C-alpha atoms as a printed R data frame, in Angstrom:
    type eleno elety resid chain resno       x       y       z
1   ATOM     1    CA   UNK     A     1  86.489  79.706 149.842
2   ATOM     2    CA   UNK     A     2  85.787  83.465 150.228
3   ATOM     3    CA   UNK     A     3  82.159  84.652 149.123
4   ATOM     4    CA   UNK     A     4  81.618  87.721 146.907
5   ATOM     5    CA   UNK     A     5  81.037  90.268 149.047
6   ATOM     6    CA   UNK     A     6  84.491  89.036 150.709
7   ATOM     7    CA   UNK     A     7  86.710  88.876 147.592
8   ATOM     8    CA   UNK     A     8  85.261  92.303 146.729
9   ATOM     9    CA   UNK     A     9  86.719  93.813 150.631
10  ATOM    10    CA   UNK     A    10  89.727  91.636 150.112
11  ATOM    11    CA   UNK     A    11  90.307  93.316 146.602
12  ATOM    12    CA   UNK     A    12  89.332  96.821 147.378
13  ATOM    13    CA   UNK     A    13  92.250  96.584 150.135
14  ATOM    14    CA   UNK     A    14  94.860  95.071 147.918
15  ATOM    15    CA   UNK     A    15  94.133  98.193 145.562
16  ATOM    16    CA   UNK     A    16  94.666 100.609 147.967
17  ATOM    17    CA   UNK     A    17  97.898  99.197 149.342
18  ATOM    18    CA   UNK     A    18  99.147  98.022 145.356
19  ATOM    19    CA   UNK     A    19  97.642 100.871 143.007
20  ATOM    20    CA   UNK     A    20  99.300 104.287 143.985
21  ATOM    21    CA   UNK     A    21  97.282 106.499 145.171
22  ATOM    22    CA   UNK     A    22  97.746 109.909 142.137
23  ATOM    23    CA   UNK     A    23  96.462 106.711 140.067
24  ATOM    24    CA   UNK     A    24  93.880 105.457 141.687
25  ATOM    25    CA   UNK     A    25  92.331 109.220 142.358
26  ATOM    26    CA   UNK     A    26  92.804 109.574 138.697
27  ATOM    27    CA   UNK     A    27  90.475 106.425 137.960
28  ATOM    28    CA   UNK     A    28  87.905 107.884 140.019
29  ATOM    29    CA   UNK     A    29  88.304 111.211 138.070
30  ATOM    30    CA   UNK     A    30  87.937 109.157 134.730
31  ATOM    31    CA   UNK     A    31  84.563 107.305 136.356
32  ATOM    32    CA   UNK     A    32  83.288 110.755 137.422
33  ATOM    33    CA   UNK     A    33  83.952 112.473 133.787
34  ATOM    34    CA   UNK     A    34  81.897 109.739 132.235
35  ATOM    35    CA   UNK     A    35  79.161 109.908 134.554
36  ATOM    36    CA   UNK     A    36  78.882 113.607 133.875
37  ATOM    37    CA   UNK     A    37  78.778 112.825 129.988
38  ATOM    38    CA   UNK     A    38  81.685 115.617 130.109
39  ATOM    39    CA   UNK     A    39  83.842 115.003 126.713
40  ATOM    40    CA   UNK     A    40  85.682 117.901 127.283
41  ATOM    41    CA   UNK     A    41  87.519 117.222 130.171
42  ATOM    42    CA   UNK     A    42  88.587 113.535 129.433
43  ATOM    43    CA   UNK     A    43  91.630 114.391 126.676
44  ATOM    44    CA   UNK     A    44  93.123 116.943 129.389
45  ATOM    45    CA   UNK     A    45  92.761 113.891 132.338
46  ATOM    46    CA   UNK     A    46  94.248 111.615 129.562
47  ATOM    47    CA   UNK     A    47  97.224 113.789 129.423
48  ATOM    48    CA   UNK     A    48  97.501 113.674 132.883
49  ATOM    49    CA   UNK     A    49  97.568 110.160 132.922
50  ATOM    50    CA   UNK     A    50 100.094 109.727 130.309
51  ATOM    51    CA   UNK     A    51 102.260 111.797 132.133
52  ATOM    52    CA   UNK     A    52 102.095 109.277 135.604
53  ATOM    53    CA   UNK     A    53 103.424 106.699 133.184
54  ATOM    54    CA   UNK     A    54 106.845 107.826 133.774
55  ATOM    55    CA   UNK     A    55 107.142 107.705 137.019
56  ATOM    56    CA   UNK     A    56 108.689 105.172 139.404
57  ATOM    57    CA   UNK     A    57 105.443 103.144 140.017
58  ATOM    58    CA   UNK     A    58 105.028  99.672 140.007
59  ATOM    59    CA   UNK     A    59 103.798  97.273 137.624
60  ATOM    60    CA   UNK     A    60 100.428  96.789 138.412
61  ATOM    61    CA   UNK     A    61  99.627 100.779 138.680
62  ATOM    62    CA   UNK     A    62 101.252 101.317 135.239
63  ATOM    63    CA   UNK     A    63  98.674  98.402 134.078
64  ATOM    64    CA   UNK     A    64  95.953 100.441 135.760
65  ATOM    65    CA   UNK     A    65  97.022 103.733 134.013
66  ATOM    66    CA   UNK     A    66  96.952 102.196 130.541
67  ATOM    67    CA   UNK     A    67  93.275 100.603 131.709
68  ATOM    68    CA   UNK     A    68  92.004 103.919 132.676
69  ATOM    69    CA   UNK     A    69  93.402 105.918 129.065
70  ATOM    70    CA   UNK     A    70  91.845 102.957 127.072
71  ATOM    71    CA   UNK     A    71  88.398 103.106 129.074
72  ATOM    72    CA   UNK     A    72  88.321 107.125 128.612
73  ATOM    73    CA   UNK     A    73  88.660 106.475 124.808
74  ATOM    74    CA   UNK     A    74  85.943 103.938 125.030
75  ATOM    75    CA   UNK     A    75  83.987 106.605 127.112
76  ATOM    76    CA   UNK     A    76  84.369 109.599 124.444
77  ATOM    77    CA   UNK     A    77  83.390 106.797 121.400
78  ATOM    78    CA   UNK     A    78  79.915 106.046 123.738
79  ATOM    79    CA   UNK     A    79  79.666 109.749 124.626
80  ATOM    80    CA   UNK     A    80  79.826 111.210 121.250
81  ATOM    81    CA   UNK     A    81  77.681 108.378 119.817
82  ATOM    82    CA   UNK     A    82  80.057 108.285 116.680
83  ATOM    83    CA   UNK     A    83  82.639 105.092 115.338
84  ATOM    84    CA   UNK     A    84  85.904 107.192 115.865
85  ATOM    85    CA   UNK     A    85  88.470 105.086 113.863
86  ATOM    86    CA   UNK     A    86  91.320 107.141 116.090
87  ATOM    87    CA   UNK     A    87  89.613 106.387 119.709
88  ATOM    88    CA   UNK     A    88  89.318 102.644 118.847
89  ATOM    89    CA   UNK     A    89  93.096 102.400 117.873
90  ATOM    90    CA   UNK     A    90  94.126 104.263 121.136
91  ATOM    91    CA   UNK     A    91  91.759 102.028 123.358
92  ATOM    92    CA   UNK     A    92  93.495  99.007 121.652
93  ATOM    93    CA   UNK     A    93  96.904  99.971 121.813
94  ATOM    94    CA   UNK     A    94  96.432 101.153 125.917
95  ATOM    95    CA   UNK     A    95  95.003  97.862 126.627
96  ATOM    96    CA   UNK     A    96  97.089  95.936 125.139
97  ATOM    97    CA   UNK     A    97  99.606  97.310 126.996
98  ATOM    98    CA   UNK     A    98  98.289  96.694 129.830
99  ATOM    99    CA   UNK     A    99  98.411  93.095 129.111
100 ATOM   100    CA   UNK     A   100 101.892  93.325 127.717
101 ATOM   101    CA   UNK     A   101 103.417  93.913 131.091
102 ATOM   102    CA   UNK     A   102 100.621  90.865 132.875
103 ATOM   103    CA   UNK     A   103 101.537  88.465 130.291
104 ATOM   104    CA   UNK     A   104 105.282  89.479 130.648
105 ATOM   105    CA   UNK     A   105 105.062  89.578 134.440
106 ATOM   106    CA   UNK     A   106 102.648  88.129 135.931
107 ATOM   107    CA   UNK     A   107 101.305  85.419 133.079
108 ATOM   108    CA   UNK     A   108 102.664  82.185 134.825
109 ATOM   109    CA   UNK     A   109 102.995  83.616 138.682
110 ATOM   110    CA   UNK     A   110 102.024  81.010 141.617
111 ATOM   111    CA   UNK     A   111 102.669  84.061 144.248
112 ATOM   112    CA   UNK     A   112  99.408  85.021 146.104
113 ATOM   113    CA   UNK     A   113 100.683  88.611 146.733
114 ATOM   114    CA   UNK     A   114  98.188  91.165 146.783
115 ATOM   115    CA   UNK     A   115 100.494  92.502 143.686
116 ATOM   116    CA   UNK     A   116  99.581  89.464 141.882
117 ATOM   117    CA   UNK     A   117  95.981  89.818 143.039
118 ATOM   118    CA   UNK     A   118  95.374  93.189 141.575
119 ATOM   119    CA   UNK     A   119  97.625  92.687 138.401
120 ATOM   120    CA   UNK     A   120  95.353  89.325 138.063
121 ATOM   121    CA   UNK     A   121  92.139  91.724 138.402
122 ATOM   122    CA   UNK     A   122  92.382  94.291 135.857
123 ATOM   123    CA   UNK     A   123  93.910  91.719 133.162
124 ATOM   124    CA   UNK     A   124  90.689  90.176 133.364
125 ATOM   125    CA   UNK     A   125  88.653  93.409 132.982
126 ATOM   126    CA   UNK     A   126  91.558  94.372 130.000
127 ATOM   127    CA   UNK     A   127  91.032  91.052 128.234
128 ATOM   128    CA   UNK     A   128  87.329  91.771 128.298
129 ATOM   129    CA   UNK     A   129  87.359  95.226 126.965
130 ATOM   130    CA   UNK     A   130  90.031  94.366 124.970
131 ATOM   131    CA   UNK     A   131  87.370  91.756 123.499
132 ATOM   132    CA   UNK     A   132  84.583  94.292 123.204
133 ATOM   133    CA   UNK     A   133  86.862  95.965 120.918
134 ATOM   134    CA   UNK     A   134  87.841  93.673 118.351
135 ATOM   135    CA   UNK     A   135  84.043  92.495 118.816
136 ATOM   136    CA   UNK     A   136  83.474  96.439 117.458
137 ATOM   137    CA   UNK     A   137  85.880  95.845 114.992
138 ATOM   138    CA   UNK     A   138  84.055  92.500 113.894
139 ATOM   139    CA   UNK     A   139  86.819  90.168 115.014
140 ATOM   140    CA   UNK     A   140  84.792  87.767 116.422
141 ATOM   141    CA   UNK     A   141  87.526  84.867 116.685
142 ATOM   142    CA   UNK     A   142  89.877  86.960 117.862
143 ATOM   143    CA   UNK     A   143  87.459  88.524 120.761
144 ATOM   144    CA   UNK     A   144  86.291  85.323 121.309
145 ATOM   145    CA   UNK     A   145  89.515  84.335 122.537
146 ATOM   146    CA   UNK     A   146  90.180  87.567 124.362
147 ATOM   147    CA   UNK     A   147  86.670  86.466 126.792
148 ATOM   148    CA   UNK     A   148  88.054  83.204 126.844
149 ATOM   149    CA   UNK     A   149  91.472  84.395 128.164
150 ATOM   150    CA   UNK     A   150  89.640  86.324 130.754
151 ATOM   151    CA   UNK     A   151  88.238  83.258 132.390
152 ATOM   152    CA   UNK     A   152  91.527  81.794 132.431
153 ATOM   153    CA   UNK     A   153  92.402  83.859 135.272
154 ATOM   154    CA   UNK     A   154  88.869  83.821 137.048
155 ATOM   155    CA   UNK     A   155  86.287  81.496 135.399
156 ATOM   156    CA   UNK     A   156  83.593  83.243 137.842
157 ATOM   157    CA   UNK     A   157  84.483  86.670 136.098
158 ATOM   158    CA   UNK     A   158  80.588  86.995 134.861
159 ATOM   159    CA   UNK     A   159  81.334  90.087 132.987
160 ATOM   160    CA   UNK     A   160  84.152  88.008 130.776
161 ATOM   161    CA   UNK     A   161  81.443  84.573 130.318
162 ATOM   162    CA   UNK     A   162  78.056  86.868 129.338
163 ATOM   163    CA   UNK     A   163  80.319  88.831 126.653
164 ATOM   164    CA   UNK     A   164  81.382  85.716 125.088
165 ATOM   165    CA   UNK     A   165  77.440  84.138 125.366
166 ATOM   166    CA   UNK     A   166  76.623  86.811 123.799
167 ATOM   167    CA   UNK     A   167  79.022  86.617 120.985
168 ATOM   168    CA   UNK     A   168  78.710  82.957 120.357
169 ATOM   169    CA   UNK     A   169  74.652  83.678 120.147
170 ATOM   170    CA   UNK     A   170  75.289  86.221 117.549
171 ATOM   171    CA   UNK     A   171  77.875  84.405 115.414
172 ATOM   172    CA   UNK     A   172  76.216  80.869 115.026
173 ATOM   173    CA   UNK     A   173  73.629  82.090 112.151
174 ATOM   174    CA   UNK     A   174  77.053  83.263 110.455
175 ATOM   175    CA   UNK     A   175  77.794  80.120 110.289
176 ATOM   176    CA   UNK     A   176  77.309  77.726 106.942
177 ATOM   177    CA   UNK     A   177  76.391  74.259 108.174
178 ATOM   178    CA   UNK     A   178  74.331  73.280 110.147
179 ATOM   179    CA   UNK     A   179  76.521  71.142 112.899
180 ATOM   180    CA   UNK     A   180  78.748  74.189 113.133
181 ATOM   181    CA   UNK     A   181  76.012  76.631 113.998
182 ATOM   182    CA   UNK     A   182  74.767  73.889 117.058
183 ATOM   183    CA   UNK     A   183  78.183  74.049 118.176
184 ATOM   184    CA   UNK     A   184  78.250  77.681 118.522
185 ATOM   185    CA   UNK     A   185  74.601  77.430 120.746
186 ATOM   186    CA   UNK     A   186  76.008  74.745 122.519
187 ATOM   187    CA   UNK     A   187  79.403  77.060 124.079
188 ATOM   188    CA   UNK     A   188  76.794  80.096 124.100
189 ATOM   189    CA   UNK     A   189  74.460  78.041 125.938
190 ATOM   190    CA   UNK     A   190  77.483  76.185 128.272
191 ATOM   191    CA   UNK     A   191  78.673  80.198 129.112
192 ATOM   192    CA   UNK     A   192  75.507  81.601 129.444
193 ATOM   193    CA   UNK     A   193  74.489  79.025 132.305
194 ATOM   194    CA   UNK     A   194  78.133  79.731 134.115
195 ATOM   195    CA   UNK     A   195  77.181  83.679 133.893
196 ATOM   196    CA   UNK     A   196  74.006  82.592 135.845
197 ATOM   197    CA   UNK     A   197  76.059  80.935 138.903
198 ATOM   198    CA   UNK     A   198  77.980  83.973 139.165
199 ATOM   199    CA   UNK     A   199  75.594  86.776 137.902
200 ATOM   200    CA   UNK     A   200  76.256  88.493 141.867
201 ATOM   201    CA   UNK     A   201  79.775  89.231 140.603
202 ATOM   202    CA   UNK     A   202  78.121  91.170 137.756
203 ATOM   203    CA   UNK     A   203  77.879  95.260 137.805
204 ATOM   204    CA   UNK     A   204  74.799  95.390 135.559
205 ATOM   205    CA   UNK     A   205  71.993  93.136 136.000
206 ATOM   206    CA   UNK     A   206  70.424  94.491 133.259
207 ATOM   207    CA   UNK     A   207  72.901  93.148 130.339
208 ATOM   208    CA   UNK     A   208  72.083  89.519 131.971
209 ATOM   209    CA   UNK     A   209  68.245  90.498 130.786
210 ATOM   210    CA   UNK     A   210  69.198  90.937 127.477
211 ATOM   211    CA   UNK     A   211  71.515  87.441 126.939
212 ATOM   212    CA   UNK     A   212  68.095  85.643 128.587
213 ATOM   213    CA   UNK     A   213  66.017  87.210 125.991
214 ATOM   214    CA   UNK     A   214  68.282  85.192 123.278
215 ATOM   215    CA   UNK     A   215  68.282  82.411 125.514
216 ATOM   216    CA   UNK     A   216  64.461  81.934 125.320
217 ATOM   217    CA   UNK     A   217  64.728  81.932 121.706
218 ATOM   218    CA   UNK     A   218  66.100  78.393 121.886
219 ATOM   219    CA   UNK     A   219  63.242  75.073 121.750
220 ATOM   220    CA   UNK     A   220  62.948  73.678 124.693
221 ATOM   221    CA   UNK     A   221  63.708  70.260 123.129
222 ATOM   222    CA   UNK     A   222  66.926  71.380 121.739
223 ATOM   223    CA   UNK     A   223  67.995  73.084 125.350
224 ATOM   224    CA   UNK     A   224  66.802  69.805 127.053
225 ATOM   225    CA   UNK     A   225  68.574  67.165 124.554
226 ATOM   226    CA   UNK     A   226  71.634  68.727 123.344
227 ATOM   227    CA   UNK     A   227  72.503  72.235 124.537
228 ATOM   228    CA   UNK     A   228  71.934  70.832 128.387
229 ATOM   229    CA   UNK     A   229  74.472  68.165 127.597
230 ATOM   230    CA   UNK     A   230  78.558  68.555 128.562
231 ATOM   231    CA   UNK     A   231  80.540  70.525 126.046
């Protein structure tokens, strides 16, 4: 089996050969943008995006394209630090797009194709945002299963099990009984340890910090006599 630092080469050249390349100098322009914290630019690169999606490309690069517009509406909601109703329903509608033509296409496919590959890769990422969203939205079930469809593809997609750690931590006081509120811990607990085999594939460290920090809030009893146990 390949090692990180392996898959990562082995995906980085199935995206350049897959994902055209107007597209994937477009993602780089839409990384860039948010770096900068420039707001102004990103509608006028969204346009120019839209636009790609009627051209001859292939599946996979039309996924990408509707990835990139729903990540530069995320971007403008974090840089202008205000809920836009408007952003939120364009990021939703982009992503789910995205996994539209995956779930149509690619869903059930045994090919190992480097197509497959990428189309595999950013309907994991999708399913996550796409789960941060309805998470913003408070649709926790919902999001819930969106993390959980993630792993379907990739159960070593950290990004996808922390998210949903996170989430089960955060609903289980919602929770009315007592039994029901263990049984959120005990999933939280279950993802957070499979984040922690696979925290290399991770981008930021730091967010792992912050789901360890809940962690610790459990009694060590409790993590040792039920939460340790199989779910």
């Amino acid at each position: 089996m390949p090692n990180y630092k392996e898959k990562i080469a082995e995906f980085e050249n199935n995206f350049s050969t897959v994902i055209d390349k107007s597209v994937r100098d477009l993602s780089m322009a839409f990384d860039n943008l948010y770096l900068d914290k420039n707001a102004k630019e990103i509608p006028p690169t969204i346009k120019l995006a839209e636009a790609l999606l009627s051209g001859e490309h292939n599946i996979s690069t039309k996924m990408q394209i509707h990835y990139d517009i729903a990540n530069a509406y995320h971007d403008l909601r974090m840089i202008e630090g205000v809920y836009s109703e408007r952003y939120l329903e364009k990021e939703l509608y982009h992503l789910r797009c995205a996994l539209d033509m995956y779930e149509t296409n690619y869903y059930d496919a045994d090919s190992d194709s480097a197509e497959v590959k990428v189309a595999q890769y950013i309907a994991m990422r999708s399913y996550t945002n796409l789960g941060n969203a309805y998470r913003a939205l408070g649709r926790h079930i919902v999001a819930i299963d969106c993390f959980q469809d993630a792993l379907l593809i990739s159960n070593d997609f950290a990004m996808a099990s922390l998210n949903l750690s996170f989430l089960l931590f955060r609903c289980a006081p919602l929770q009315i009984k007592r039994y029901e509120q263990s049984y959120y811990h005990h999933a939280c607990y279950y993802y957070y340890k499979q984040t922690e085999r696979c925290k290399i594939n991770l981008e930021d460290q730091d967010y792992l910090e912050g789901l360890k920090s809940n962690i610790s809030l459990f009694d060590s009893a409790y993590v040792e006599n039920y939460l340790n146990t199989p779910l």
